[in-house]
């Protein structure tokens, strides 16, 4: 059974203070690992897909990386508008459903 | 372009009543998914459609839950004889393909409250 564990559960940063969120996963065969951002009262917003170990993707202040066992979402010089819950999900090669972690709630204080 | 839309945005119902939740996927997306997000829990897969067929309905929690998709587009999730534990946000997503790692785009969700 696929498992996704995210840490920390909550993270509070000062504006400009860089940090990383972790996503550890267990899957029989990885088709893709996905990062989403979710704001309160809204559906998840797609950020990145990573397909193989060593792959990296960037978008503005966010950079996602992937190893064979985990993924990191690095946030560089965050701003208050980056405050949200960040969700990690995996899709295995045999299926199409996404298995989600429980998310990291990020708060960036001005 | 237009994203995934869901209706209603909020639904309050009495225990024992039936409810229908609607999802309009992104135009051209052949795959459609339903998930459930309960307070303090992660997103839980319910059912997946490819076209009008549901090759994976293994996430439906009981036989009170059913879903259909018509015309390869709109989908309806029906919950019969609602229970308080059904209270959650029901999210719909669509993607261009069911596999190949194509990202899933989510709608805003329907918040269901069973009183």
PDB file of C-alpha atoms in Angstrom:
ATOM      1  CA  UNK A   1       0.000   0.000   0.000  1.00  0.00           C
ATOM      2  CA  UNK A   2       1.291   3.443  -0.935  1.00  0.00           C
ATOM      3  CA  UNK A   3       2.247   5.697   1.949  1.00  0.00           C
ATOM      4  CA  UNK A   4       3.109   9.389   2.012  1.00  0.00           C
ATOM      5  CA  UNK A   5       4.378  11.174   5.132  1.00  0.00           C
ATOM      6  CA  UNK A   6       4.953  14.901   5.268  1.00  0.00           C
ATOM      7  CA  UNK A   7       6.963  16.831   7.823  1.00  0.00           C
ATOM      8  CA  UNK A   8       6.748  19.056   9.666  1.00  0.00           C
ATOM      9  CA  UNK A   9       2.981  19.230  10.186  1.00  0.00           C
ATOM     10  CA  UNK A  10       3.266  22.988  10.644  1.00  0.00           C
ATOM     11  CA  UNK A  11       6.025  25.480   9.975  1.00  0.00           C
ATOM     12  CA  UNK A  12       6.175  29.129  10.927  1.00  0.00           C
ATOM     13  CA  UNK A  13       8.760  31.335   9.178  1.00  0.00           C
ATOM     14  CA  UNK A  14       9.665  34.980   9.141  1.00  0.00           C
ATOM     15  CA  UNK A  15       9.529  36.697   5.776  1.00  0.00           C
ATOM     16  CA  UNK A  16      12.804  36.009   3.985  1.00  0.00           C
ATOM     17  CA  UNK A  17      13.685  32.976   6.125  1.00  0.00           C
ATOM     18  CA  UNK A  18      14.324  30.061   3.752  1.00  0.00           C
ATOM     19  CA  UNK A  19      13.397  26.490   4.690  1.00  0.00           C
ATOM     20  CA  UNK A  20      12.402  23.073   3.326  1.00  0.00           C
ATOM     21  CA  UNK A  21       9.376  20.808   3.571  1.00  0.00           C
ATOM     22  CA  UNK A  22       9.822  17.043   3.456  1.00  0.00           C
ATOM     23  CA  UNK A  23       7.738  14.330   1.786  1.00  0.00           C
ATOM     24  CA  UNK A  24       8.715  10.700   2.386  1.00  0.00           C
ATOM     25  CA  UNK A  25       6.997   8.053   0.320  1.00  0.00           C
ATOM     26  CA  UNK A  26       6.648   4.312  -0.097  1.00  0.00           C
ATOM     27  CA  UNK A  27       5.279   3.085  -3.394  1.00  0.00           C
ATOM     28  CA  UNK A  28       5.686  -0.130  -5.358  1.00  0.00           C
ATOM     29  CA  UNK A  29       6.568   1.748  -8.529  1.00  0.00           C
ATOM     30  CA  UNK A  30       6.564   5.523  -8.872  1.00  0.00           C
ATOM     31  CA  UNK A  31       4.969   7.072 -11.896  1.00  0.00           C
ATOM     32  CA  UNK A  32       5.083  10.594 -10.525  1.00  0.00           C
ATOM     33  CA  UNK A  33       5.281  12.697  -7.374  1.00  0.00           C
ATOM     34  CA  UNK A  34       3.124  15.804  -7.217  1.00  0.00           C
ATOM     35  CA  UNK A  35       3.214  18.961  -5.121  1.00  0.00           C
ATOM     36  CA  UNK A  36       0.097  21.041  -4.569  1.00  0.00           C
ATOM     37  CA  UNK A  37      -0.682  24.209  -2.676  1.00  0.00           C
ATOM     38  CA  UNK A  38      -4.026  24.527  -0.870  1.00  0.00           C
ATOM     39  CA  UNK A  39      -5.425  27.779   0.500  1.00  0.00           C
ATOM     40  CA  UNK A  40      -8.221  27.701   3.105  1.00  0.00           C
ATOM     41  CA  UNK A  41     -11.606  26.959   1.561  1.00  0.00           C
ATOM     42  CA  UNK A  42     -10.154  26.173  -1.864  1.00  0.00           C
ATOM     43  CA  UNK A  43      -9.178  23.120  -3.844  1.00  0.00           C
ATOM     44  CA  UNK A  44      -5.533  22.096  -4.233  1.00  0.00           C
ATOM     45  CA  UNK A  45      -3.574  24.066  -6.829  1.00  0.00           C
ATOM     46  CA  UNK A  46      -1.051  22.113  -8.892  1.00  0.00           C
ATOM     47  CA  UNK A  47       2.592  23.159  -8.496  1.00  0.00           C
ATOM     48  CA  UNK A  48       5.005  20.473  -9.768  1.00  0.00           C
ATOM     49  CA  UNK A  49       5.334  16.938 -11.069  1.00  0.00           C
ATOM     50  CA  UNK A  50       8.587  15.018 -10.559  1.00  0.00           C
ATOM     51  CA  UNK A  51       9.124  11.725 -12.361  1.00  0.00           C
ATOM     52  CA  UNK A  52      12.559  10.379 -11.487  1.00  0.00           C
ATOM     53  CA  UNK A  53      15.234  10.611  -8.825  1.00  0.00           C
ATOM     54  CA  UNK A  54      17.517  13.577  -9.352  1.00  0.00           C
ATOM     55  CA  UNK A  55      14.883  15.668 -11.064  1.00  0.00           C
ATOM     56  CA  UNK A  56      14.380  19.271  -9.928  1.00  0.00           C
ATOM     57  CA  UNK A  57      11.756  21.858 -10.835  1.00  0.00           C
ATOM     58  CA  UNK A  58      11.469  25.528  -9.915  1.00  0.00           C
ATOM     59  CA  UNK A  59       8.717  28.097  -9.848  1.00  0.00           C
ATOM     60  CA  UNK A  60       9.337  31.538  -8.410  1.00  0.00           C
ATOM     61  CA  UNK A  61      10.501  31.003  -4.805  1.00  0.00           C
ATOM     62  CA  UNK A  62       9.767  27.267  -4.833  1.00  0.00           C
ATOM     63  CA  UNK A  63      12.056  24.426  -5.850  1.00  0.00           C
ATOM     64  CA  UNK A  64      11.102  20.752  -5.707  1.00  0.00           C
ATOM     65  CA  UNK A  65      13.582  17.891  -5.695  1.00  0.00           C
ATOM     66  CA  UNK A  66      13.184  14.121  -5.747  1.00  0.00           C
ATOM     67  CA  UNK A  67      15.169  11.139  -4.475  1.00  0.00           C
ATOM     68  CA  UNK A  68      14.178   7.470  -4.449  1.00  0.00           C
ATOM     69  CA  UNK A  69      12.598   7.805  -1.010  1.00  0.00           C
ATOM     70  CA  UNK A  70      11.666  11.437  -0.525  1.00  0.00           C
ATOM     71  CA  UNK A  71      11.000  14.812  -2.029  1.00  0.00           C
ATOM     72  CA  UNK A  72      11.796  18.260  -0.721  1.00  0.00           C
ATOM     73  CA  UNK A  73      10.043  21.531  -1.380  1.00  0.00           C
ATOM     74  CA  UNK A  74      12.536  24.322  -0.806  1.00  0.00           C
ATOM     75  CA  UNK A  75      11.167  27.796  -0.181  1.00  0.00           C
ATOM     76  CA  UNK A  76      13.647  30.611  -0.731  1.00  0.00           C
ATOM     77  CA  UNK A  77      13.057  34.020   0.856  1.00  0.00           C
ATOM     78  CA  UNK A  78       9.364  33.347   1.449  1.00  0.00           C
ATOM     79  CA  UNK A  79       6.724  36.070   1.495  1.00  0.00           C
ATOM     80  CA  UNK A  80       3.475  36.174   3.496  1.00  0.00           C
ATOM     81  CA  UNK A  81       1.542  35.232   0.357  1.00  0.00           C
ATOM     82  CA  UNK A  82       3.334  31.871   0.371  1.00  0.00           C
ATOM     83  CA  UNK A  83       1.344  30.957   3.484  1.00  0.00           C
ATOM     84  CA  UNK A  84      -0.751  27.882   2.655  1.00  0.00           C
ATOM     85  CA  UNK A  85      -0.898  24.132   3.168  1.00  0.00           C
ATOM     86  CA  UNK A  86       1.485  22.275   0.879  1.00  0.00           C
ATOM     87  CA  UNK A  87       0.425  18.774  -0.145  1.00  0.00           C
ATOM     88  CA  UNK A  88       2.534  15.990  -1.577  1.00  0.00           C
ATOM     89  CA  UNK A  89       1.034  13.078  -3.511  1.00  0.00           C
ATOM     90  CA  UNK A  90       2.294  10.009  -5.364  1.00  0.00           C
ATOM     91  CA  UNK A  91       0.915   8.146  -8.331  1.00  0.00           C
ATOM     92  CA  UNK A  92       2.053   4.597  -8.830  1.00  0.00           C
ATOM     93  CA  UNK A  93       2.756   3.019 -12.191  1.00  0.00           C
ATOM     94  CA  UNK A  94      -0.186   0.623 -11.982  1.00  0.00           C
ATOM     95  CA  UNK A  95      -2.842   3.141 -11.138  1.00  0.00           C
ATOM     96  CA  UNK A  96      -4.083   6.655 -11.673  1.00  0.00           C
ATOM     97  CA  UNK A  97      -5.283   7.699  -8.229  1.00  0.00           C
ATOM     98  CA  UNK A  98      -3.162  10.064  -6.178  1.00  0.00           C
ATOM     99  CA  UNK A  99      -2.207   9.114  -2.629  1.00  0.00           C
ATOM    100  CA  UNK A 100      -1.759  12.242  -0.547  1.00  0.00           C
ATOM    101  CA  UNK A 101       0.168  13.086   2.582  1.00  0.00           C
ATOM    102  CA  UNK A 102      -1.533  15.103   5.278  1.00  0.00           C
ATOM    103  CA  UNK A 103       0.235  18.290   4.316  1.00  0.00           C
ATOM    104  CA  UNK A 104       2.472  20.921   5.865  1.00  0.00           C
ATOM    105  CA  UNK A 105       0.772  24.112   7.002  1.00  0.00           C
ATOM    106  CA  UNK A 106       3.158  26.971   6.264  1.00  0.00           C
ATOM    107  CA  UNK A 107       2.784  30.398   7.841  1.00  0.00           C
ATOM    108  CA  UNK A 108       5.064  33.239   6.774  1.00  0.00           C
ATOM    109  CA  UNK A 109       4.994  36.260   9.059  1.00  0.00           C
ATOM    110  CA  UNK A 110       5.833  39.738   7.743  1.00  0.00           C
TER     111      UNK A 110
ATOM    112  CA  UNK B   1      -9.536  28.808 -19.692  1.00  0.00           C
ATOM    113  CA  UNK B   2     -12.256  27.529 -17.403  1.00  0.00           C
ATOM    114  CA  UNK B   3     -11.177  25.229 -14.626  1.00  0.00           C
ATOM    115  CA  UNK B   4     -13.003  22.427 -12.869  1.00  0.00           C
ATOM    116  CA  UNK B   5     -16.291  23.597 -11.421  1.00  0.00           C
ATOM    117  CA  UNK B   6     -18.378  21.996  -8.682  1.00  0.00           C
ATOM    118  CA  UNK B   7     -21.836  22.627  -7.350  1.00  0.00           C
ATOM    119  CA  UNK B   8     -23.180  23.338  -4.893  1.00  0.00           C
ATOM    120  CA  UNK B   9     -20.307  24.978  -3.035  1.00  0.00           C
ATOM    121  CA  UNK B  10     -21.996  24.221   0.271  1.00  0.00           C
ATOM    122  CA  UNK B  11     -24.676  21.716   1.197  1.00  0.00           C
ATOM    123  CA  UNK B  12     -26.320  21.216   4.565  1.00  0.00           C
ATOM    124  CA  UNK B  13     -28.553  18.183   4.842  1.00  0.00           C
ATOM    125  CA  UNK B  14     -30.308  16.207   7.524  1.00  0.00           C
ATOM    126  CA  UNK B  15     -29.158  12.746   8.479  1.00  0.00           C
ATOM    127  CA  UNK B  16     -30.898  10.148   6.342  1.00  0.00           C
ATOM    128  CA  UNK B  17     -31.445  12.388   3.300  1.00  0.00           C
ATOM    129  CA  UNK B  18     -29.893  11.778  -0.120  1.00  0.00           C
ATOM    130  CA  UNK B  19     -27.559  14.338  -1.724  1.00  0.00           C
ATOM    131  CA  UNK B  20     -26.152  14.849  -5.210  1.00  0.00           C
ATOM    132  CA  UNK B  21     -22.880  16.628  -5.889  1.00  0.00           C
ATOM    133  CA  UNK B  22     -21.950  17.776  -9.378  1.00  0.00           C
ATOM    134  CA  UNK B  23     -18.609  18.172 -11.136  1.00  0.00           C
ATOM    135  CA  UNK B  24     -17.844  19.805 -14.496  1.00  0.00           C
ATOM    136  CA  UNK B  25     -14.310  18.897 -15.579  1.00  0.00           C
ATOM    137  CA  UNK B  26     -11.988  20.926 -17.759  1.00  0.00           C
ATOM    138  CA  UNK B  27     -13.069  20.633 -21.370  1.00  0.00           C
ATOM    139  CA  UNK B  28     -11.193  17.851 -23.148  1.00  0.00           C
ATOM    140  CA  UNK B  29     -10.068  16.091 -19.990  1.00  0.00           C
ATOM    141  CA  UNK B  30     -10.986  12.425 -20.303  1.00  0.00           C
ATOM    142  CA  UNK B  31     -10.153  11.369 -16.747  1.00  0.00           C
ATOM    143  CA  UNK B  32     -12.182  12.474 -13.747  1.00  0.00           C
ATOM    144  CA  UNK B  33     -11.608  11.762 -10.057  1.00  0.00           C
ATOM    145  CA  UNK B  34     -13.510  12.237  -6.817  1.00  0.00           C
ATOM    146  CA  UNK B  35     -11.709  12.704  -3.501  1.00  0.00           C
ATOM    147  CA  UNK B  36     -12.894  13.467   0.017  1.00  0.00           C
ATOM    148  CA  UNK B  37     -11.137  15.698   2.538  1.00  0.00           C
ATOM    149  CA  UNK B  38     -12.247  15.406   6.137  1.00  0.00           C
ATOM    150  CA  UNK B  39     -11.248  17.784   8.915  1.00  0.00           C
ATOM    151  CA  UNK B  40      -7.730  17.012  10.007  1.00  0.00           C
ATOM    152  CA  UNK B  41      -7.260  14.279   7.409  1.00  0.00           C
ATOM    153  CA  UNK B  42      -5.608  14.088   4.055  1.00  0.00           C
ATOM    154  CA  UNK B  43      -7.344  13.751   0.724  1.00  0.00           C
ATOM    155  CA  UNK B  44      -8.926  10.324   0.323  1.00  0.00           C
ATOM    156  CA  UNK B  45      -9.532   8.841  -3.138  1.00  0.00           C
ATOM    157  CA  UNK B  46     -13.096   7.768  -3.894  1.00  0.00           C
ATOM    158  CA  UNK B  47     -13.528   6.901  -7.583  1.00  0.00           C
ATOM    159  CA  UNK B  48     -11.927   7.405 -10.987  1.00  0.00           C
ATOM    160  CA  UNK B  49     -13.595   7.690 -14.399  1.00  0.00           C
ATOM    161  CA  UNK B  50     -12.044   7.252 -17.803  1.00  0.00           C
ATOM    162  CA  UNK B  51     -14.657   8.491 -20.215  1.00  0.00           C
ATOM    163  CA  UNK B  52     -17.970   7.227 -18.840  1.00  0.00           C
ATOM    164  CA  UNK B  53     -16.489   4.083 -17.287  1.00  0.00           C
ATOM    165  CA  UNK B  54     -15.248   3.729 -13.720  1.00  0.00           C
ATOM    166  CA  UNK B  55     -12.309   1.321 -13.750  1.00  0.00           C
ATOM    167  CA  UNK B  56     -11.483   2.083 -10.116  1.00  0.00           C
ATOM    168  CA  UNK B  57     -14.236   2.621  -7.582  1.00  0.00           C
ATOM    169  CA  UNK B  58     -12.369   0.973  -4.740  1.00  0.00           C
ATOM    170  CA  UNK B  59     -12.311   4.112  -2.597  1.00  0.00           C
ATOM    171  CA  UNK B  60     -16.084   4.409  -2.191  1.00  0.00           C
ATOM    172  CA  UNK B  61     -16.592   3.903   1.568  1.00  0.00           C
ATOM    173  CA  UNK B  62     -19.934   2.084   1.395  1.00  0.00           C
ATOM    174  CA  UNK B  63     -22.746   1.122  -0.945  1.00  0.00           C
ATOM    175  CA  UNK B  64     -24.501   4.351   0.012  1.00  0.00           C
ATOM    176  CA  UNK B  65     -22.029   6.112  -2.285  1.00  0.00           C
ATOM    177  CA  UNK B  66     -22.356   5.978  -6.067  1.00  0.00           C
ATOM    178  CA  UNK B  67     -21.202   8.060  -8.997  1.00  0.00           C
ATOM    179  CA  UNK B  68     -21.833   8.346 -12.683  1.00  0.00           C
ATOM    180  CA  UNK B  69     -20.452  10.276 -15.596  1.00  0.00           C
ATOM    181  CA  UNK B  70     -22.316  11.091 -18.759  1.00  0.00           C
ATOM    182  CA  UNK B  71     -21.138  12.241 -22.176  1.00  0.00           C
ATOM    183  CA  UNK B  72     -17.550  11.923 -21.014  1.00  0.00           C
ATOM    184  CA  UNK B  73     -18.057  15.182 -19.177  1.00  0.00           C
ATOM    185  CA  UNK B  74     -20.258  15.968 -16.171  1.00  0.00           C
ATOM    186  CA  UNK B  75     -20.125  13.662 -13.164  1.00  0.00           C
ATOM    187  CA  UNK B  76     -22.508  13.289 -10.238  1.00  0.00           C
ATOM    188  CA  UNK B  77     -21.609  11.802  -6.865  1.00  0.00           C
ATOM    189  CA  UNK B  78     -24.649  10.590  -4.955  1.00  0.00           C
ATOM    190  CA  UNK B  79     -24.730   9.802  -1.250  1.00  0.00           C
ATOM    191  CA  UNK B  80     -27.838   8.003  -0.034  1.00  0.00           C
ATOM    192  CA  UNK B  81     -29.112   8.023   3.530  1.00  0.00           C
ATOM    193  CA  UNK B  82     -26.419  10.457   4.650  1.00  0.00           C
ATOM    194  CA  UNK B  83     -24.696   9.965   7.976  1.00  0.00           C
ATOM    195  CA  UNK B  84     -22.822  12.480  10.123  1.00  0.00           C
ATOM    196  CA  UNK B  85     -19.522  10.830   9.243  1.00  0.00           C
ATOM    197  CA  UNK B  86     -20.155  11.784   5.609  1.00  0.00           C
ATOM    198  CA  UNK B  87     -19.530  15.432   6.517  1.00  0.00           C
ATOM    199  CA  UNK B  88     -16.454  16.511   4.554  1.00  0.00           C
ATOM    200  CA  UNK B  89     -15.293  18.515   1.550  1.00  0.00           C
ATOM    201  CA  UNK B  90     -15.807  16.551  -1.656  1.00  0.00           C
ATOM    202  CA  UNK B  91     -13.280  17.454  -4.328  1.00  0.00           C
ATOM    203  CA  UNK B  92     -13.380  16.668  -8.012  1.00  0.00           C
ATOM    204  CA  UNK B  93     -10.328  16.654 -10.274  1.00  0.00           C
ATOM    205  CA  UNK B  94      -9.719  16.056 -13.950  1.00  0.00           C
ATOM    206  CA  UNK B  95      -6.696  15.268 -16.080  1.00  0.00           C
ATOM    207  CA  UNK B  96      -5.835  14.788 -19.711  1.00  0.00           C
ATOM    208  CA  UNK B  97      -4.878  11.172 -19.115  1.00  0.00           C
ATOM    209  CA  UNK B  98      -5.300   8.664 -16.335  1.00  0.00           C
ATOM    210  CA  UNK B  99      -1.679   7.647 -16.395  1.00  0.00           C
ATOM    211  CA  UNK B 100       1.605   8.970 -17.664  1.00  0.00           C
ATOM    212  CA  UNK B 101       1.936  11.168 -14.615  1.00  0.00           C
ATOM    213  CA  UNK B 102      -0.391  13.847 -15.958  1.00  0.00           C
ATOM    214  CA  UNK B 103      -1.290  16.280 -13.249  1.00  0.00           C
ATOM    215  CA  UNK B 104      -4.796  16.424 -11.828  1.00  0.00           C
ATOM    216  CA  UNK B 105      -6.547  19.789 -11.631  1.00  0.00           C
ATOM    217  CA  UNK B 106      -8.941  20.249  -8.757  1.00  0.00           C
ATOM    218  CA  UNK B 107     -12.193  22.116  -8.399  1.00  0.00           C
ATOM    219  CA  UNK B 108     -13.077  24.270  -5.390  1.00  0.00           C
ATOM    220  CA  UNK B 109     -14.967  21.459  -3.666  1.00  0.00           C
ATOM    221  CA  UNK B 110     -18.406  20.980  -2.148  1.00  0.00           C
ATOM    222  CA  UNK B 111     -18.568  21.296   1.629  1.00  0.00           C
ATOM    223  CA  UNK B 112     -21.142  18.795   2.890  1.00  0.00           C
ATOM    224  CA  UNK B 113     -22.508  19.103   6.409  1.00  0.00           C
ATOM    225  CA  UNK B 114     -24.831  16.404   7.729  1.00  0.00           C
ATOM    226  CA  UNK B 115     -26.830  17.494  10.772  1.00  0.00           C
TER     227      UNK B 115
END
